CSV table of C-alpha atoms in Angstrom, one decimal:
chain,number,residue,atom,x,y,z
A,265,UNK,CA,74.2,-38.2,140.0
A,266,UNK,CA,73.1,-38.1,136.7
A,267,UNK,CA,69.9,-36.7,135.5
A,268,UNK,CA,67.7,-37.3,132.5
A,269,UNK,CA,66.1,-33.4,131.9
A,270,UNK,CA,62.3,-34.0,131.3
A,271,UNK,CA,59.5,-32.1,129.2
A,272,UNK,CA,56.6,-33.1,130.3
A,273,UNK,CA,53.7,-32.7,126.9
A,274,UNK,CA,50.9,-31.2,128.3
A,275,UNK,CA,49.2,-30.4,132.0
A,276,UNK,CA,47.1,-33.7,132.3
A,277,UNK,CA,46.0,-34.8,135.5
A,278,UNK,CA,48.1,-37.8,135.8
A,279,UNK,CA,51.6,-36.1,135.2
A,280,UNK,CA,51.1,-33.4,138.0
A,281,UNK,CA,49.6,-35.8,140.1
A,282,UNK,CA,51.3,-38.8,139.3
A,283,UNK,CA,54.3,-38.4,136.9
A,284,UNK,CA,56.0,-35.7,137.4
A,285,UNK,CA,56.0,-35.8,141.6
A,286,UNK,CA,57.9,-39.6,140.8
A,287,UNK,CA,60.1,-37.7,138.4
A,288,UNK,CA,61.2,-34.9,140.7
A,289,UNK,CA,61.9,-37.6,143.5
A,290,UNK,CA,63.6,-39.7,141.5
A,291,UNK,CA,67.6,-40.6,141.3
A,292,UNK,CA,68.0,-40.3,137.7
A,293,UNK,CA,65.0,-37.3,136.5
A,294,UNK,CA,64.6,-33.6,136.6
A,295,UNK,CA,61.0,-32.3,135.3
A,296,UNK,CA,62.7,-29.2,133.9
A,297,UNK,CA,59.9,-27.9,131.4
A,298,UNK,CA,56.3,-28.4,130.8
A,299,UNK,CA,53.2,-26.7,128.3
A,300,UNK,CA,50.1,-26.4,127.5
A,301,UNK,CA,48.1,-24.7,124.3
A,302,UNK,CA,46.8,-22.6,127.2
A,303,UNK,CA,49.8,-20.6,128.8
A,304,UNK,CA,48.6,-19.2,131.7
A,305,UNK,CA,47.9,-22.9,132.9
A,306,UNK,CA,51.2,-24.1,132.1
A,307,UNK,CA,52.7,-21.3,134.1
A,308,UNK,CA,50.1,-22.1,136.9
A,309,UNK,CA,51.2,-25.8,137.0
A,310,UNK,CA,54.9,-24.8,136.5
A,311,UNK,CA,55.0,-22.8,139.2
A,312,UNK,CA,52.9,-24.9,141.5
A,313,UNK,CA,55.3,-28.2,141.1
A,314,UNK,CA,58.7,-25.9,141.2
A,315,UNK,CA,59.3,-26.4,137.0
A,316,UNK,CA,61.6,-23.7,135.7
A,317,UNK,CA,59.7,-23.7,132.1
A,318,UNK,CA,56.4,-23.5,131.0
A,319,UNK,CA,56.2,-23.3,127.4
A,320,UNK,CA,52.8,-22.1,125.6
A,321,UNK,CA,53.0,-24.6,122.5
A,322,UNK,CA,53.7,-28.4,122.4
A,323,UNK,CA,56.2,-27.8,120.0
A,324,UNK,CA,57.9,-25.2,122.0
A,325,UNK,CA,58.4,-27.5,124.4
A,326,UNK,CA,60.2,-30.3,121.7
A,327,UNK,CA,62.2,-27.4,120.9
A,328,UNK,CA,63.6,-26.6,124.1
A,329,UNK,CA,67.1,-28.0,123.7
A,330,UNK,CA,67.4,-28.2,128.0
A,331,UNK,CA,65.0,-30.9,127.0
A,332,UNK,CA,66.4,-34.4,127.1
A,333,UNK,CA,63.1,-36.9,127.3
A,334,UNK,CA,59.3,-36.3,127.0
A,335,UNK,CA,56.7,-37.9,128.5
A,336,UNK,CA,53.9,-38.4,126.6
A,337,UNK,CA,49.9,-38.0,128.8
A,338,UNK,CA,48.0,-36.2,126.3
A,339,UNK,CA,45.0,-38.1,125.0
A,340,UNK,CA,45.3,-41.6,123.3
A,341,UNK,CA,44.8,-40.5,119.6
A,342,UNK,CA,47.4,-38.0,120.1
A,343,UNK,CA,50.2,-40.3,121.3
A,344,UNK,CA,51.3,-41.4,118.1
A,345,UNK,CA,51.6,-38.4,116.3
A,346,UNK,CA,53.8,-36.5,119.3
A,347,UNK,CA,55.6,-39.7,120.1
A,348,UNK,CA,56.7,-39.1,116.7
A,349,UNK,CA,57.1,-35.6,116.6
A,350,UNK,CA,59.3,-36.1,119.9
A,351,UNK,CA,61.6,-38.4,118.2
A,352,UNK,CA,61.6,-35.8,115.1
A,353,UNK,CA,62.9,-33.3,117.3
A,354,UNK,CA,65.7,-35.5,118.9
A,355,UNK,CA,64.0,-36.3,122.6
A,356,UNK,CA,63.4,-40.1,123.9
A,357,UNK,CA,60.0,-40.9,124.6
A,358,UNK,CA,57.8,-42.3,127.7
A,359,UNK,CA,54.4,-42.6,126.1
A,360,UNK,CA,51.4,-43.2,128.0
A,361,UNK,CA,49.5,-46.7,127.7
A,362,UNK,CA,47.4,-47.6,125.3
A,363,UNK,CA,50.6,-46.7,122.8
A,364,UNK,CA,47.9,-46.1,120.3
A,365,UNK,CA,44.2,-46.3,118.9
A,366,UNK,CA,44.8,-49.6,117.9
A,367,UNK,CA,47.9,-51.9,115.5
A,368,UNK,CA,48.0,-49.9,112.3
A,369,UNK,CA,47.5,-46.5,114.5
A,370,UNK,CA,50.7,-48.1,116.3
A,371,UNK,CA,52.3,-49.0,113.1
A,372,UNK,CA,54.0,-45.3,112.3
A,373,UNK,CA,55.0,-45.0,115.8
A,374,UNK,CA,57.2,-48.2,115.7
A,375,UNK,CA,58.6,-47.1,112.6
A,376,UNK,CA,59.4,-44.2,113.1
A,377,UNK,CA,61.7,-45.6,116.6
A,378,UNK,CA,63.5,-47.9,113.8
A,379,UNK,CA,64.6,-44.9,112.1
A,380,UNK,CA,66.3,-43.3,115.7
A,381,UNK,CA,67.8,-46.1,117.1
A,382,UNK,CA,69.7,-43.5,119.2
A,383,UNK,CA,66.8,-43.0,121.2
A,384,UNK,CA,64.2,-44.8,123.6
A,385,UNK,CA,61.0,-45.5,123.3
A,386,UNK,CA,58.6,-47.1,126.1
A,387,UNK,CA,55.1,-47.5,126.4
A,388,UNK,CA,54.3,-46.3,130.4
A,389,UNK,CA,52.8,-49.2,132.0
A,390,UNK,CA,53.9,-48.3,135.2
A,391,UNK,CA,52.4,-51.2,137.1
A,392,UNK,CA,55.0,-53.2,135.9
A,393,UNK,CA,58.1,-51.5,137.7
A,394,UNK,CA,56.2,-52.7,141.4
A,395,UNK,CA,58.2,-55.0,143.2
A,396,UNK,CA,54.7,-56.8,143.6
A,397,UNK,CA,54.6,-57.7,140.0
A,398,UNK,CA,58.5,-59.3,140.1
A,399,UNK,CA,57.4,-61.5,142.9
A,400,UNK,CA,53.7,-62.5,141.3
A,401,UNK,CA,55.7,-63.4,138.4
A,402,UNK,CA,58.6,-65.1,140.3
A,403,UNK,CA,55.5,-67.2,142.5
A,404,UNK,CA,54.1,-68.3,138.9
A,405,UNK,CA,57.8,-68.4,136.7
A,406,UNK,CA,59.2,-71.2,139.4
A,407,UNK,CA,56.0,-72.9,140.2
A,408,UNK,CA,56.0,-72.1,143.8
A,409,UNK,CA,52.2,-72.2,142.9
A,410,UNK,CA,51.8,-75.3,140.4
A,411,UNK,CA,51.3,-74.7,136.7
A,412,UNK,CA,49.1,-71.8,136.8
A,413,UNK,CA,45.2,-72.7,134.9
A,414,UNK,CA,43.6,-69.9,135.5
A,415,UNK,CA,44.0,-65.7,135.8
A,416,UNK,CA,40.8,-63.6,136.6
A,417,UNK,CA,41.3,-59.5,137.3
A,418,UNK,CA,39.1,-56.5,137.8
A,419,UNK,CA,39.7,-52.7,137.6
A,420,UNK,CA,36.8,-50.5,137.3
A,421,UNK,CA,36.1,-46.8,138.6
A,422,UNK,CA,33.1,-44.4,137.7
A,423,UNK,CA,33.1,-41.7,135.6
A,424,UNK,CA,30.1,-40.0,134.3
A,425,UNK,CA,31.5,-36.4,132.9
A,426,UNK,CA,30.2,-36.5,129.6
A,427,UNK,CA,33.2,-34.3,128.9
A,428,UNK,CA,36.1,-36.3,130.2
A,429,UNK,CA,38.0,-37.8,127.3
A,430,UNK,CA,37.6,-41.0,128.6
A,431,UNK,CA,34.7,-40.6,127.3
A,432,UNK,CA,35.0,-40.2,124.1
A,433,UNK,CA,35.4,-42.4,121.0
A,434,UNK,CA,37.1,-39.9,118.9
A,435,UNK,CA,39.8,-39.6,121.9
A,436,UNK,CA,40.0,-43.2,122.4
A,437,UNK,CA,38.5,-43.7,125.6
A,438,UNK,CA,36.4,-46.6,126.8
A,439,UNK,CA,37.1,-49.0,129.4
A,440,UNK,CA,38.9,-51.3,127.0
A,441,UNK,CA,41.7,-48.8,126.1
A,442,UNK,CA,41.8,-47.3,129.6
A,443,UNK,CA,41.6,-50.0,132.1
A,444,UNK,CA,41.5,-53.0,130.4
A,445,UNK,CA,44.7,-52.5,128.6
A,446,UNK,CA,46.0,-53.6,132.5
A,447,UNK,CA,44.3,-57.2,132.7
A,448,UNK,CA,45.1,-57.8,129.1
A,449,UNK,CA,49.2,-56.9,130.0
A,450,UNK,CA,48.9,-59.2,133.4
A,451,UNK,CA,47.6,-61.9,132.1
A,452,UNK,CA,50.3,-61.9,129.3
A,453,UNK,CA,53.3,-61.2,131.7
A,454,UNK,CA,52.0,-64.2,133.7
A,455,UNK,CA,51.6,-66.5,131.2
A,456,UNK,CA,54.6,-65.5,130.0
A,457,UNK,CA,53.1,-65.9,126.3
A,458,UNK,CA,50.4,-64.6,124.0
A,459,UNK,CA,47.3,-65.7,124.0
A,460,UNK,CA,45.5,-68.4,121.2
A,461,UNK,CA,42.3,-67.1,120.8
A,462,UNK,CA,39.7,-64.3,122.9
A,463,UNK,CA,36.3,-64.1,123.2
A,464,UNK,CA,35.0,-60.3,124.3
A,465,UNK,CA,31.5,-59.2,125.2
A,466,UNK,CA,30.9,-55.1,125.8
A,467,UNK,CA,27.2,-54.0,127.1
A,468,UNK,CA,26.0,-51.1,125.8
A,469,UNK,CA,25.6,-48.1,128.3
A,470,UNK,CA,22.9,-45.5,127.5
A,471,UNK,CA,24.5,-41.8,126.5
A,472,UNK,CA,27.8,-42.9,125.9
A,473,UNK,CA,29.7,-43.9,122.6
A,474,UNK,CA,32.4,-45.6,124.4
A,475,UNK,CA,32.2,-48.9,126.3
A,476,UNK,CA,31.6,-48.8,129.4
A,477,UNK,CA,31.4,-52.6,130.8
A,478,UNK,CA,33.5,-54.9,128.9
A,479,UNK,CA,34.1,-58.5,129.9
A,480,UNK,CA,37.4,-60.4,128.2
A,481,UNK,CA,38.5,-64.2,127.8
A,482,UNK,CA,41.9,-64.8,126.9
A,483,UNK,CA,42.8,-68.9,126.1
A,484,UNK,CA,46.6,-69.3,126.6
A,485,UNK,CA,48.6,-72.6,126.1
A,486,UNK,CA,48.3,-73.2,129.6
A,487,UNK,CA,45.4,-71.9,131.3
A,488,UNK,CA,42.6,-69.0,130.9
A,489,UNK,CA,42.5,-65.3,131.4
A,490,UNK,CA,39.2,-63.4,132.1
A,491,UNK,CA,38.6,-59.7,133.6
A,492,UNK,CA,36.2,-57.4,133.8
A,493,UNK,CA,36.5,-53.5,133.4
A,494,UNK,CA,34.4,-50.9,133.5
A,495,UNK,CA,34.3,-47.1,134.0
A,496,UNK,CA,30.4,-46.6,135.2
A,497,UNK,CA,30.5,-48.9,138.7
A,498,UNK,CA,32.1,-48.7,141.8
A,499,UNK,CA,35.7,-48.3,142.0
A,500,UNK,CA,37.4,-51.5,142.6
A,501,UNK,CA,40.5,-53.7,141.5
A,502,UNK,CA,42.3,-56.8,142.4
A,503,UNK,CA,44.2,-59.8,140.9
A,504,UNK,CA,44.1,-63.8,141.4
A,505,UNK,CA,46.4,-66.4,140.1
A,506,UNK,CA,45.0,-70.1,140.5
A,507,UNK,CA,47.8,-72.6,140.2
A,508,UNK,CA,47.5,-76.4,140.7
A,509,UNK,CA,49.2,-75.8,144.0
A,510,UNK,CA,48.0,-72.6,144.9
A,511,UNK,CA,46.9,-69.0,144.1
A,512,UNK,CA,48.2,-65.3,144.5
A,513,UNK,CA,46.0,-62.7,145.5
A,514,UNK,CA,47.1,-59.2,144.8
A,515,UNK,CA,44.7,-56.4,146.6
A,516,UNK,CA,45.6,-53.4,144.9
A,517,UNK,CA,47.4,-54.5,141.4
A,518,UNK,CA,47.5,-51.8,139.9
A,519,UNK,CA,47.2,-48.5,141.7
A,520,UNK,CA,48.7,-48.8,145.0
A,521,UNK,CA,49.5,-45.3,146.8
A,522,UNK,CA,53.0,-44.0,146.6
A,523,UNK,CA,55.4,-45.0,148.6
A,524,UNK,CA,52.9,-47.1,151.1
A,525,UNK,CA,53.8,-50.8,152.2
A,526,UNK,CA,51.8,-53.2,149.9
A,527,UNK,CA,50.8,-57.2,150.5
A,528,UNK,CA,49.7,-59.6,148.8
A,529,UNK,CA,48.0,-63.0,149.5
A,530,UNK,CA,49.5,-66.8,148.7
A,531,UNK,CA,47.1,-69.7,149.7
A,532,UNK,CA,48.4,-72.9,149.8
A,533,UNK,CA,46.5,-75.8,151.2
A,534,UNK,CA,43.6,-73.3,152.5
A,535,UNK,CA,46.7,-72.1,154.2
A,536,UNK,CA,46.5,-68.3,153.8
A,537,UNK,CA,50.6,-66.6,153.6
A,538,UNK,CA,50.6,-62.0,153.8
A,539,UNK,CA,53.5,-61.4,152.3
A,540,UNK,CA,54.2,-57.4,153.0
A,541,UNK,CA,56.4,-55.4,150.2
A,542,UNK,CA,58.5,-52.3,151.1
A,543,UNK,CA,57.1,-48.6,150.1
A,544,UNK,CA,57.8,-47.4,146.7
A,545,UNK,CA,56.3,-45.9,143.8
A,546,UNK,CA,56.0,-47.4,140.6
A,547,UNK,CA,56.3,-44.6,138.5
A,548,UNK,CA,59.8,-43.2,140.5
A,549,UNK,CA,60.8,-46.9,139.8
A,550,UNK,CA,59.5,-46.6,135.8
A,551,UNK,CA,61.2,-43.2,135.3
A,552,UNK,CA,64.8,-43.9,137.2
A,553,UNK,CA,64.7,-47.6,134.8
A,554,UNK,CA,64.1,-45.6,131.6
A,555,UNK,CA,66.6,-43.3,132.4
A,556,UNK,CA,69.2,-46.1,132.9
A,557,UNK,CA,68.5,-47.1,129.8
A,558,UNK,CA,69.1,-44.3,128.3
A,559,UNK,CA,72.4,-43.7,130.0
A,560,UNK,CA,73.6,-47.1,129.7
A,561,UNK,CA,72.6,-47.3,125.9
A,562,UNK,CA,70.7,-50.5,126.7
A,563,UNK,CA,67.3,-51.5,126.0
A,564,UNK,CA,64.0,-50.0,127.7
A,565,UNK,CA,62.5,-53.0,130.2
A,566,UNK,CA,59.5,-52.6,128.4
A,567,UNK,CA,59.8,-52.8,124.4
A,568,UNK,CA,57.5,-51.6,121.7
A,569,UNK,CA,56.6,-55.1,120.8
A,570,UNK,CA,55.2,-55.6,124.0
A,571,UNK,CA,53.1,-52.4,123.7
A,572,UNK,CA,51.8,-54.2,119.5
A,573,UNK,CA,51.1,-57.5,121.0
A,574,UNK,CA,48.9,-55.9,123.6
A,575,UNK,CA,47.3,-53.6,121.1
A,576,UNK,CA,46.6,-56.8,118.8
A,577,UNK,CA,44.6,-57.9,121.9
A,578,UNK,CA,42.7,-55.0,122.3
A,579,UNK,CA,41.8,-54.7,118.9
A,580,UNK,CA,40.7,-58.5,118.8
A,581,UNK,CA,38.5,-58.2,122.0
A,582,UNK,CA,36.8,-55.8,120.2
A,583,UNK,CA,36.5,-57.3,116.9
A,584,UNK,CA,34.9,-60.6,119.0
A,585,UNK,CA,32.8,-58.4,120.9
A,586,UNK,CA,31.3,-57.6,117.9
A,587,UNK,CA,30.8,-60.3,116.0
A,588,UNK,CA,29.8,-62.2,119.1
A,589,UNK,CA,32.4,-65.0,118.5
A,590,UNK,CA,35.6,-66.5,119.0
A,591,UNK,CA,38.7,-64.4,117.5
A,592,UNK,CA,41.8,-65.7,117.1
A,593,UNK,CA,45.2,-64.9,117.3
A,594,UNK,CA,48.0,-66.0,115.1
């Protein structure tokens, strides 16, 4: 079988926890290096997920010519100038979502994937590769619920380390960038379109820079988007697609554990349909479907202009958030 050999850029929580595990029990991946500015805990994490390298630099590890691939989990305002580095030094790249701090932060990254057509590039919105998603989508795509008017999600979680670099403005955190980056891509992948106009409204949180409660409207051709996210309540998150025929419910849209059974809910009629999905993990699925396209010199599922047309949104919300108005889209 063959294997895409991955760097993994930086010891981040979600690429021991999340990532790399995928990786390693994937068909197509082999985690076969990973660093840190702090060597002792690269070797620590190296030895503790069975990864034969642990390099003491980031660019040790782009120079590490076992290296096929990096992916990208180091904190948002550093994915643009490593995602570039990456493709500098010859390795395809799986960056971390939000691609960047916002369209022109974006801007050099894109470029910079025009000049190495030879290699991949794909923002790591790993919700997407969940065979949840392909039948919401199929549900909406064949009208199995109506024309669909309305979309409303919620993710939230609470986080109060004033040290965290969600936290921070500098690093690009904020619920926004971190969380609502995912109801911004739904409702887009639903509606199968971009969105005419937004309307954003962010409350202010004592002792922190970064938003912490932001609310989002999204006017599409067809329907409406709302959501809410927030990183200083209760954990919580689900997803509901009103057609004129009927609605899908997804529980768990965006985080479901790994290779667990998942449902989700069609009503029809106030007739309520469980539909139960097989185990999997989305990120195993988002690492083996990069890695095909890689080997198959195709395109990534996910392309770059997907990743800018959800930035543009971001950076709109909070454009309209502050001037308290309507923004729209062209």
């Amino acid at each position: 079988m063959q294997k895409l050999r991955w760097g993994v850029l930086s010891t981040a929580k979600i690429g021991r926890t999340k990532v790399i595990p995928a990786i390693q029990t994937s068909l197509h991946g082999d985690v076969v290096a990973i660093c840190s500015r702090d060597a002792e805990s690269a070797q620590r994490v190296a030895d503790e997920l069975g990864i034969a390298r642990a390099h003491s630099s980031y660019e040790a590890l782009l120079a590490d010519p076992e290296v096929d691939a990096i992916y990208n989990p180091l904190p948002n305002h550093l994915h643009v100038p490593w995602s570039i580095k990456a493709l500098e030094a010859g390795k395809h790249v799986l960056c971390e979502k939000p691609l960047g701090l916002n369209t022109a932060d974006v801007q050099p990254l894109l470029d910079a994937a025009q000049r190495y057509p030879h290699l991949k590039v794909m923002e790591a919105f790993m919700y997407r590769f969940h065979p949840q998603w392909d039948k919401a989508h199929d549900l909406v795509t064949t009208g199995s619920i109506g024309q669909v008017r309305s979309i409303h999600s919620h993710f939230s979680y609470n986080n109060r380390e004033p040290e965290n670099i969600r936290n921070s403005a500098a690093m690009g955190g904020g619920a926004l960038m971190d969380i609502g980056c995912y109801c911004i891509s739904l409702s887009r992948y639903l509606f199968d379109g971009e969105p005419l106009r937004v309307m954003g409204h962010i409350m202010p949180y004592p002792g922190y820079e970064v938003d912490c409660f932001v609310s989002g409207i999204m006017e599409f051709a067809d329907g409406t988007a709302t959501f809410t996210a927030s990183t200083k309540i209760e954990g919580n998150q689900y997803m509901e697609a009103s057609g004129e025929n009927g609605s899908v419910f997804i529980p768990v849209p965006f985080s479901p554990v790994a290779d667990t059974t998942t449902k989700m809910i069609i009503k029809r009629d106030q007739q309520h349909e469980e539909i139960e999905l097989a185990p999997c993990d989305h990120y195993r699925n988002m690492a083996d479907a990069f890695a095909e396209s890689v080997f198959s010199q195709q395109p990534v599922p996910t392309p770059l202009s997907d990743a800018l047309a959800n930035m543009k949104i971001i950076d709109a919300i909070f454009a309209s958030a502050a001037k308290q108005s309507w923004v729209n889209l062209d």
